[in-house]
Coordinates of C-alpha atoms in Angstrom, one line a residue:
X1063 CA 12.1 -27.7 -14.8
X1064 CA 10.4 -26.5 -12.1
X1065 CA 6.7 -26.8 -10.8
X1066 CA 5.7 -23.0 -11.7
X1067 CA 7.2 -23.7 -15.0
X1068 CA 5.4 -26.5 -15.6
X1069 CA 2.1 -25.7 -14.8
X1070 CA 2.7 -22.2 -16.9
X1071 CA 4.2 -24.3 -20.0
X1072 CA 0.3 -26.2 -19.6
X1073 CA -1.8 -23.2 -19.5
X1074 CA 0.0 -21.9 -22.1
X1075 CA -0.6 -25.1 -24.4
X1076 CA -4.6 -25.4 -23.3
X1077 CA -5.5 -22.2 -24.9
X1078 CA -5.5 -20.5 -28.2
X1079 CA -3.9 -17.1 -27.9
X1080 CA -4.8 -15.7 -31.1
X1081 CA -7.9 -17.0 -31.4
X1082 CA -9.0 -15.1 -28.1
X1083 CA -7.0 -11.7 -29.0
X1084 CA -9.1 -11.6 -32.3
X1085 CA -12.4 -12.4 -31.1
X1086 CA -11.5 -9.8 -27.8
X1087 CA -10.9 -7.0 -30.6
X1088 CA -13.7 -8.1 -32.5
X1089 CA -16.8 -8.1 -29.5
X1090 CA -15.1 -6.8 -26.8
X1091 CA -16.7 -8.9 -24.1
X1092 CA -15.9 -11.4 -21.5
X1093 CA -18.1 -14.0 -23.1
X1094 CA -15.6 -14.3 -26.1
X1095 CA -13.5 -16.0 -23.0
X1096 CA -16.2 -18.3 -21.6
X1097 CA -16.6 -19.3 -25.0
X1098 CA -12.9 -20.6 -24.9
X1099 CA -11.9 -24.4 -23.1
X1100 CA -9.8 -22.7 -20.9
X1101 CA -7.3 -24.7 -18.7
X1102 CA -8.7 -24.6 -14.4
X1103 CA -6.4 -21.9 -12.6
X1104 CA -6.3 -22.5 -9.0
X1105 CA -6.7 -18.8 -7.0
X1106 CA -6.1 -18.0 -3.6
X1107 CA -8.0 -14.6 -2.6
X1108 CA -6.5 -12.5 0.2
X1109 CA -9.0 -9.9 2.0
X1110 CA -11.7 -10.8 2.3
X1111 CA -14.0 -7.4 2.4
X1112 CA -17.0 -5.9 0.6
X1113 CA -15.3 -5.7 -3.1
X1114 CA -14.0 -8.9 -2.7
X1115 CA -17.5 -10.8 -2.0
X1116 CA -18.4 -8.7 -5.3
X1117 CA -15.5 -10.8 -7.2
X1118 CA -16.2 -14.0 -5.7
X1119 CA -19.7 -13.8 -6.7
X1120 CA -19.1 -13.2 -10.3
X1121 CA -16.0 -15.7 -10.6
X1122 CA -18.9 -18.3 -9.3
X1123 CA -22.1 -16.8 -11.4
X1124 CA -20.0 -17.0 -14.7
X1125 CA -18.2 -20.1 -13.7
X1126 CA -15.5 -19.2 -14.4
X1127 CA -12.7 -21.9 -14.6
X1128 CA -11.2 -21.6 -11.6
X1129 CA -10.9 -23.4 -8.1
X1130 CA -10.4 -21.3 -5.4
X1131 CA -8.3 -22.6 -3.1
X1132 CA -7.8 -20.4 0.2
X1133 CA -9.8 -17.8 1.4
X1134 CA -7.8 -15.5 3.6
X1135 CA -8.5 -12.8 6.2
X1136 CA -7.3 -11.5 9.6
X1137 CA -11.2 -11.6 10.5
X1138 CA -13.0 -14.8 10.4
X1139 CA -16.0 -13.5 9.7
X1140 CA -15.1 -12.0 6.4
X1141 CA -13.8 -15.3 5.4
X1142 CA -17.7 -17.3 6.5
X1143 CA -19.1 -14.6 4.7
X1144 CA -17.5 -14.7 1.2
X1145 CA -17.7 -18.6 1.7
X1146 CA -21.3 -18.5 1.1
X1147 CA -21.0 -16.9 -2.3
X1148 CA -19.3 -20.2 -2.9
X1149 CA -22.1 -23.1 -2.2
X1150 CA -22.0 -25.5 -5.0
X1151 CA -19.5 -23.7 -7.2
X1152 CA -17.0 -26.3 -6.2
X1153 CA -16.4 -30.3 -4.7
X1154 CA -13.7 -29.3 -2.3
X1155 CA -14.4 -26.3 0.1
X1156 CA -11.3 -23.3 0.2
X1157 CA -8.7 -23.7 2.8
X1158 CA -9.2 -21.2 5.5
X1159 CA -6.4 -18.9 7.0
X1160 CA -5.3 -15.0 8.4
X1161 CA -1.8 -15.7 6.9
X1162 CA -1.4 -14.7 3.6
X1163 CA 1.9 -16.6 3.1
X1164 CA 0.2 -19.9 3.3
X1165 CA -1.7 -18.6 0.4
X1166 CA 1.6 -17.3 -1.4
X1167 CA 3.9 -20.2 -0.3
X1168 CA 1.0 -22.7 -1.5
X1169 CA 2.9 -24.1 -5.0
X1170 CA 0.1 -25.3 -6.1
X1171 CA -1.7 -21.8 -6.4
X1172 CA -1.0 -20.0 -9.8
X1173 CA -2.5 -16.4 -9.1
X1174 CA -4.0 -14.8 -6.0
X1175 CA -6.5 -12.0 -6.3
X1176 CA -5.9 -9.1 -3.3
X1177 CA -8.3 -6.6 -1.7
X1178 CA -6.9 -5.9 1.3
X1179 CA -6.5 -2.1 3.0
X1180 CA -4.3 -0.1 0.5
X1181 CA -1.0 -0.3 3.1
X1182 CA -1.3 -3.8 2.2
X1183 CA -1.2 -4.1 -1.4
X1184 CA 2.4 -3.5 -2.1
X1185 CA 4.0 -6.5 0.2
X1186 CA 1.7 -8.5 -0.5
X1187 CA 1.8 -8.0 -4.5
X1188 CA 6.0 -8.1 -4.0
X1189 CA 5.9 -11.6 -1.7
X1190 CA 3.4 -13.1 -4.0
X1191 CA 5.8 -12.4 -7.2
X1192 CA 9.0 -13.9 -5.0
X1193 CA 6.7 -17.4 -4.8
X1194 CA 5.8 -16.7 -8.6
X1195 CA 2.3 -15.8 -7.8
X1196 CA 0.5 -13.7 -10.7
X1197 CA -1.3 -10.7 -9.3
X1198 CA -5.0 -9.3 -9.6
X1199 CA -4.5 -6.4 -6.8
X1200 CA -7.4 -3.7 -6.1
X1201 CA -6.6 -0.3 -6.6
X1202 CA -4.5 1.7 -6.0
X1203 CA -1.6 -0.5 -6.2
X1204 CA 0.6 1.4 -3.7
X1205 CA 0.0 3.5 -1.0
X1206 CA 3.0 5.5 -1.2
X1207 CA 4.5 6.8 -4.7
X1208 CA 7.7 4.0 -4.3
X1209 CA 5.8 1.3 -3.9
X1210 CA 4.5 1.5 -7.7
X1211 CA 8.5 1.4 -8.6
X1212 CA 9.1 -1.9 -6.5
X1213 CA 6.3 -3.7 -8.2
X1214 CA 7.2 -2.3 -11.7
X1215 CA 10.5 -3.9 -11.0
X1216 CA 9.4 -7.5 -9.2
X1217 CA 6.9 -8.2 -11.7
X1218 CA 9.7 -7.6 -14.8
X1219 CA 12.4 -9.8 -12.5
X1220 CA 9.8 -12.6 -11.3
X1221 CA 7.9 -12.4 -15.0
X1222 CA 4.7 -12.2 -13.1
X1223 CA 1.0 -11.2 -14.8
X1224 CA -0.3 -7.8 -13.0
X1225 CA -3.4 -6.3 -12.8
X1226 CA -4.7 -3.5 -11.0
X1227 CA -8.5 -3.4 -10.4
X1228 CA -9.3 -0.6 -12.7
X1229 CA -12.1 -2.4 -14.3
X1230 CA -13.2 0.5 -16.2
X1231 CA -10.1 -0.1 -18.6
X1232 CA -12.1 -3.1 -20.2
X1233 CA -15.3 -2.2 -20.3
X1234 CA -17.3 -2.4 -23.5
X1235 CA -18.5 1.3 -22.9
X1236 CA -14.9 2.3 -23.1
X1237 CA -13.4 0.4 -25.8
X1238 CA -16.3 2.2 -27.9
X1239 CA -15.5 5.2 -26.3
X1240 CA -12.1 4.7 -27.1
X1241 CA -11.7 3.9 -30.9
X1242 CA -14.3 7.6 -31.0
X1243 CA -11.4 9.4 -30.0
X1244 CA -8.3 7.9 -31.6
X1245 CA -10.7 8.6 -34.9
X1246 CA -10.0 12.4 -33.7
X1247 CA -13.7 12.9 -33.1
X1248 CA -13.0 15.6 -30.8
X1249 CA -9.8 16.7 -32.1
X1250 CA -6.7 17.1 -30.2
X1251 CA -7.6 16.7 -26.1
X1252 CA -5.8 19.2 -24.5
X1253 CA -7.8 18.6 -21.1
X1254 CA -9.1 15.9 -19.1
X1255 CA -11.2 16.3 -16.1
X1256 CA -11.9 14.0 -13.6
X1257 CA -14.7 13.9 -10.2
X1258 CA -15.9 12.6 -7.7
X1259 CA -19.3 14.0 -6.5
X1260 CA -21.0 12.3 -3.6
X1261 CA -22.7 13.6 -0.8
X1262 CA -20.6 12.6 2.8
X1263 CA -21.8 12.7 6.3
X1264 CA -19.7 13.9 9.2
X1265 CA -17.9 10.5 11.3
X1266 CA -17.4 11.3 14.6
X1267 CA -14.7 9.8 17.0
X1268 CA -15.3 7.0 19.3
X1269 CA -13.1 5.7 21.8
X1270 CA -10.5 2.9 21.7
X1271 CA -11.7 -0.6 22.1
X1272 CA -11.1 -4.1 22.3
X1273 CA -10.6 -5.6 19.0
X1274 CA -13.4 -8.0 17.8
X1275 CA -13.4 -11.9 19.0
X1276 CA -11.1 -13.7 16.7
X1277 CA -9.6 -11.1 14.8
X1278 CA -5.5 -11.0 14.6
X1279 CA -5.6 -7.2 14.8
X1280 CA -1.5 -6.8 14.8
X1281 CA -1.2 -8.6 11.2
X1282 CA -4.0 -6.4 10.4
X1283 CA -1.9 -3.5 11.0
X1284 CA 0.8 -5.0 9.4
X1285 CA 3.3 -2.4 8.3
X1286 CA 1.1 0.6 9.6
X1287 CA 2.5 1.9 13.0
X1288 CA 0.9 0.3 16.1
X1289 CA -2.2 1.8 17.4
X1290 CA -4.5 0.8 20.0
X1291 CA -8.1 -0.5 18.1
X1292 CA -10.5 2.0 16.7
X1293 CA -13.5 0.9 15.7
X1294 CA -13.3 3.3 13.0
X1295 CA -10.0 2.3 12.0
X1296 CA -11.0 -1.1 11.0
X1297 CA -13.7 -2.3 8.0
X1298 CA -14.3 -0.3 5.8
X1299 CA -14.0 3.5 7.5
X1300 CA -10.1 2.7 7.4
X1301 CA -10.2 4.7 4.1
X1302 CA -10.4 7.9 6.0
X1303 CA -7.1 7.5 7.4
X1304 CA -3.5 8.1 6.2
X1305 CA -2.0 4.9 8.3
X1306 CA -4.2 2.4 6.0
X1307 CA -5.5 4.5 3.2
X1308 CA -5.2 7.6 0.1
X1309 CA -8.3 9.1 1.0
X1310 CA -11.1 10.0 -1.2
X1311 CA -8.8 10.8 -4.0
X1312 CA -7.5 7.4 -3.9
X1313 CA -10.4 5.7 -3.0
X1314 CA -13.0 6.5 -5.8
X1315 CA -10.6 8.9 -7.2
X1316 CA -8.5 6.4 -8.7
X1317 CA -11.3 4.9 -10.8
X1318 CA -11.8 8.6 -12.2
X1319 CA -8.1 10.1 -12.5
X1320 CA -7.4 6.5 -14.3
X1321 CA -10.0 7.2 -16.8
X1322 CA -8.5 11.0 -16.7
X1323 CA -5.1 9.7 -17.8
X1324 CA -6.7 7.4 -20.4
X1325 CA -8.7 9.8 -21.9
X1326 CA -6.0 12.3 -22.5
X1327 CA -3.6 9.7 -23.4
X1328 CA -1.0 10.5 -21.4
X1329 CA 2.2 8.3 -20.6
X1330 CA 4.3 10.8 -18.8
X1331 CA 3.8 12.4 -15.9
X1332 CA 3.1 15.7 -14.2
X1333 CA 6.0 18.7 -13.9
X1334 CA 3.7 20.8 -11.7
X1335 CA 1.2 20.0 -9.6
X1336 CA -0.8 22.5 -7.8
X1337 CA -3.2 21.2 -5.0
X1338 CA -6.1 22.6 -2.5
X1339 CA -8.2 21.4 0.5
X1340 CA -10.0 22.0 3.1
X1341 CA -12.8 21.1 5.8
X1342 CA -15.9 22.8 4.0
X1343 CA -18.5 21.1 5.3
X1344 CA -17.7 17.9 7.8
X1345 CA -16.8 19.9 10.8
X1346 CA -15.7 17.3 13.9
X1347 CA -15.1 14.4 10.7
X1348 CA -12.6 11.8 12.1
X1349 CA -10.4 11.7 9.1
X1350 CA -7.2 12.6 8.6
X1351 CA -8.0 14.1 5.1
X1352 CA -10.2 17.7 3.9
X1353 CA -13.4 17.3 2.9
X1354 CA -13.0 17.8 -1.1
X1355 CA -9.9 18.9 -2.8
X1356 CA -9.1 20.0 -5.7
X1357 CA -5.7 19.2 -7.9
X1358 CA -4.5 20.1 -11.1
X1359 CA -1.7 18.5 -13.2
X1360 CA 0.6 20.2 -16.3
X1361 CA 2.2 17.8 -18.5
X1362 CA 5.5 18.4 -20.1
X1363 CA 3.6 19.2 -23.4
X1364 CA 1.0 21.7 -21.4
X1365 CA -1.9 19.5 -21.7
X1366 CA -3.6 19.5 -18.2
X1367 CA -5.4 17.0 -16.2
X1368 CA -8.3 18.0 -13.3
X1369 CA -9.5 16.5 -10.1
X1370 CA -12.4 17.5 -8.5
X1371 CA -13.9 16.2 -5.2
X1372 CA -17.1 17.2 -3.7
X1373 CA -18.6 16.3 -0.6
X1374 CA -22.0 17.8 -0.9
X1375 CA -24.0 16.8 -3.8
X1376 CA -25.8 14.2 -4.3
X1377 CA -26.9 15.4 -7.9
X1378 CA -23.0 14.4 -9.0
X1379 CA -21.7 16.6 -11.9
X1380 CA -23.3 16.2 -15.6
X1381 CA -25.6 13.5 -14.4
X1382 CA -22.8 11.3 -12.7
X1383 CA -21.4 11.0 -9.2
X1384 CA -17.7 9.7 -10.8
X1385 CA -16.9 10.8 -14.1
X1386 CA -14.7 12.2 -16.5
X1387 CA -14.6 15.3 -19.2
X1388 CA -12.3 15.3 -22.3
X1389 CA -12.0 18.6 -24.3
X1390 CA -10.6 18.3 -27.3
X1391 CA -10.0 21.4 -30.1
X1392 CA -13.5 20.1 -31.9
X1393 CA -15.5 19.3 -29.2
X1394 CA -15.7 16.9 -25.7
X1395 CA -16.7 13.8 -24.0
X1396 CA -18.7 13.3 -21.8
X1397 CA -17.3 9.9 -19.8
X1398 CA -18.3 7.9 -16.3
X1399 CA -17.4 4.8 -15.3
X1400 CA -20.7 3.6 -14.2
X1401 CA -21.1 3.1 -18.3
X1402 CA -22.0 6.0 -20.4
X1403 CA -20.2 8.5 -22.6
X1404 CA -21.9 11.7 -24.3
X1405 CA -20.2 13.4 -27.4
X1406 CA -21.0 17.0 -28.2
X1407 CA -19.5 18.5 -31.0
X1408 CA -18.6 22.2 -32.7
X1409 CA -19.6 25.3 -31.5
X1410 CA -23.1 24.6 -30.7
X1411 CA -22.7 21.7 -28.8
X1412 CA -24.6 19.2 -31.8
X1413 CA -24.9 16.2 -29.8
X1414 CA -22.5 12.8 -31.3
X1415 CA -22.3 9.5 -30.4
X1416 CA -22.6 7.7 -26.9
X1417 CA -22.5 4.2 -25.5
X1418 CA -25.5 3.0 -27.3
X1419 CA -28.4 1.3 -25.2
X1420 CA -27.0 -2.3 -25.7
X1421 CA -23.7 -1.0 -23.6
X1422 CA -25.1 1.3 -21.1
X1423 CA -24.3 0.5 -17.5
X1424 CA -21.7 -1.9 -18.5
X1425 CA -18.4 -1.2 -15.5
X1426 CA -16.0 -3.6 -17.1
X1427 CA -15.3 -6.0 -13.8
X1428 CA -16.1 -9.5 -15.6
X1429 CA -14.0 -8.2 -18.9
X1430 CA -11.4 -7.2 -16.6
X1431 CA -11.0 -10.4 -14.4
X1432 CA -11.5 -12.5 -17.6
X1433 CA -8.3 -10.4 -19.3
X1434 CA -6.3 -11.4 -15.9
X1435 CA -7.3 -15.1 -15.6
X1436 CA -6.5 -15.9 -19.5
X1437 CA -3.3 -13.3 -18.9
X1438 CA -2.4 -15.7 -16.8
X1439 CA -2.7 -19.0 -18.6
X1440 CA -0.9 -17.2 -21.4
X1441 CA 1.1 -15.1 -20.4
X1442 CA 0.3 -11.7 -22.2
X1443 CA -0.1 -8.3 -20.8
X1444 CA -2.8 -6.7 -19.2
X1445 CA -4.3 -3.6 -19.6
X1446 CA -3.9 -2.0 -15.7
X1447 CA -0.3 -3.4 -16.1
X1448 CA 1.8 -2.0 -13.4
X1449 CA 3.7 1.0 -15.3
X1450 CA -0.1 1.8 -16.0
X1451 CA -1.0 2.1 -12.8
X1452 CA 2.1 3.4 -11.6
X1453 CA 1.3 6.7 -13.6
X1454 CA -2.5 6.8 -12.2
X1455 CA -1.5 6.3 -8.9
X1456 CA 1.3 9.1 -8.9
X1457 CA -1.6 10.9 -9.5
X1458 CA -3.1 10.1 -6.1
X1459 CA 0.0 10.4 -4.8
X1460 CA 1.4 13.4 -6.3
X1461 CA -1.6 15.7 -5.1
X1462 CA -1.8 14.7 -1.5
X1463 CA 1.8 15.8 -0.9
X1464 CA 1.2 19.0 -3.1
X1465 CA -1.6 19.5 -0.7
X1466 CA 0.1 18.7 2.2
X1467 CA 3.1 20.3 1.5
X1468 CA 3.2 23.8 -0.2
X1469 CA 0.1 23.5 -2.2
X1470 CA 2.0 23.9 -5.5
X1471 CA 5.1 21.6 -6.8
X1472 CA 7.3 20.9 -9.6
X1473 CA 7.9 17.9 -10.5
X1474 CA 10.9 16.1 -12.4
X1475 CA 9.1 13.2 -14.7
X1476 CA 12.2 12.1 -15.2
X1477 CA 14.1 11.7 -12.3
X1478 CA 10.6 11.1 -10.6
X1479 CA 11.4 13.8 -8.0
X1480 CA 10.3 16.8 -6.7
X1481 CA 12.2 20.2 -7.3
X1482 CA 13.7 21.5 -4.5
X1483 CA 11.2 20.2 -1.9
X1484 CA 12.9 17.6 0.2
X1485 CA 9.9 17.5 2.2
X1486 CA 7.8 16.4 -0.6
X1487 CA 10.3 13.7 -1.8
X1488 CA 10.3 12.1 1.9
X1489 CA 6.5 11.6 2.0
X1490 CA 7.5 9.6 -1.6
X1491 CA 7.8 6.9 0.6
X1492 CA 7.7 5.7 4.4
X1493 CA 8.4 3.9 7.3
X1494 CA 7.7 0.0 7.6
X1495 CA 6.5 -1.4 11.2
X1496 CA 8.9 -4.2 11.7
X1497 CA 8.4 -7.0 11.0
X1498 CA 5.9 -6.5 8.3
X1499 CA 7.1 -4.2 5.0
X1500 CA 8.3 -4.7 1.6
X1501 CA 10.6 -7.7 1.0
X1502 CA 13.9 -7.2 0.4

């Protein structure tokens, strides 16, 4: 038996499964975990950014049981920074490293959490399931449409725990929200719609520069084609480019089209897709992507799904800057991830339930981290497994090249193709700088 199995075979043993399923159905809440003697995971976290200091920090003020055992990052200045979060929370201080496969070749690390730019995600996710590495990965999980189908298929060969960060999935507010509508309170839902609403500033270009002191700027690249550095092509303005990023749809869209798919209860996807963009509003903007867009997806059965993204309001769109609608045949919800749901019901709109006081505000990320680490220790599925976040990426995915393409598609759900667009089906996937890419 080897070391992987044996350390699984322990966490396993140290923790009661159904004791922690029944009290998770019952309250709904990560404390029902911290109640639990849970066995000490060791973590390694890759990328080292701005959401990532946001995970450390809670992992260390909820104590959770873990020991975090490398911090990783092409810049070392991300690394000092998130090491700070860490003062007291442990006797032994993190290894430090800008190679991610120390972290994954490490057998003494059970599960590495990643939040690296989104060309990253898939080989690092795949590598880390070859060294039997469970996965918490940000969102989206792939940064081309194949990708999702490569780590569908390493984490069912390498039997490895996956979780995309769409923390929204196990959030109080939604469970609520979510027993509501399988009781049919608003009927059938025959549409789901989905925004983001935020008001953006026009980013103009600077010229190339030297990359900062210290930073290994070619592993940064990785598998992205080589470019000369761009100050604006590094932390955190890499979104706005197609070489690292989805764009706004895949950025904060992901969080909202997830919920979209959710809500509508949809596990299938699209046959048409119909997509518009354009550059409303940031004239001169340095990104490779329109200013909003809109995108609209029919399901086999007719039921539709909406995107909407708006640079110019700062009001956001029923009260929220990301959020969802659900219309169902008796009325509709009202959803946002930053923790609220409004029900309004019949023909006059009488208003219904909502998240209740005692949940408002509530964004799922320590429920959501807590379902991964005891996934982990025993072995049981997550709920941003990776066929789940396959179908909310395609989504991402599936509209860009609509968009960039002929503005409206069919789509085979099956065959997981478009119709007579061979244009569309190459920008499924892409080309790999050697020697970084997708293990084979």
């Amino acid at each position: 038996m080897n070391h992987k199995q044996t350390r699984r075979r322990f966490l396993q043993d140290s923790t009661k499964v159904a004791a922690i399923t029944a009290a998770t159905s019952a309250l709904g809440g990560v404390h029902v975990f911290g109640a639990e003697k849970s066995a000490k995971l060791n973590i390694g976290i890759i990328g080292c950014g701005s959401i990532m200091g946001h995970h450390v920090k809670g992992l260390v003020e909820r104590k959770e049981a873990v020991s975090i055992s490398y911090l990783c990052d092409v810049d070392p200045r991300q690394i000092e920074r998130t090491a700070k979060y860490m003062h007291g929370f442990q006797s032994k201080p993190p290894k430090q490293t800008s190679r991610y496969e120390d972290v994954i070749g490490d057998k003494n690390v059970d599960a590495v959490i990643i939040a690296t730019p989104h060309h990253w995600h898939a080989p690092m996710t795949v590598a880390a399931m070859r060294e039997g590495k469970d996965v918490y990965i940000e969102k989206p999980i792939s940064h081309v449409y194949n990708e999702g189908h490569q780590i569908i298929e390493a984490a069912k060969k390498y039997k490895c725990v996956v979780q995309q960060g769409s923390q929204m999935r196990n959030s109080p507010v939604t469970l609520k929200a979510e027993t509501l509508l399988k009781q049919g309170i608003i009927g059938d839902i025959k549409i789901a719609r989905a925004w983001t609403a935020e008001s953006r500033s026009t980013v103009k270009p600077v010229p190339d520069s030297t990359p900062p002191k210290g930073v290994d700027y070619d592993r940064w690249l990785g598998p992205a084609p080589k470019r000369d550095f761009n100050q604006l092509r590094f932390h955190r303005s890499w979104r706005m480019f197609r070489d690292y990023a989805n764009g706004e749809i895949g950025d904060d869209g992901i969080h909202d089209l997830d919920m979209a798919a959710w809500g509508l209860g949809v596990d299938t996807l699209p046959q048409q897709i119909t997509a518009r963009g354009s550059r409303m509003m940031l004239h001169g903007h340095a990104s490779d992507y329109p200013d909003n867009m809109n995108v609209t997806y029919e399901y086999p059965d007719g039921r539709l799904l909406i995107y909407e993204n708006y640079p110019f309001t700062a009001y956001g769109l029923h009260g929220f800057d990301n959020g969802n609608v659900f219309y169902g045949t008796e009325g509709h919800m009202i959803f946002s991830r930053r923790g609220a749901f409004s029900v309004f019901l019949g023909p006059k709109n009488k208003k219904g339930p909502t998240e209740g006081k005692d949940l408002r505000g509530q964004r799922g990320y320590p429920e959501h981290m807590s379902e991964f680490l005891n996934a982990v220790r025993n072995r049981t599925p997550t709920k941003a497994n990776p066929q789940t976040a396959h179908r909310s990426c395609a989504l991402v995915h599936l509209g860009e090249i609509t968009y960039r393409t002929r503005g409206r598609l069919d789509f085979d759900p099956k065959k997981e193709q478009f119709i007579d667009c061979d244009e569309a089906n190459t920008l499924l996937g892409k080309t790999y700088r050697k020697p970084y890419g997708l293990p084979t």
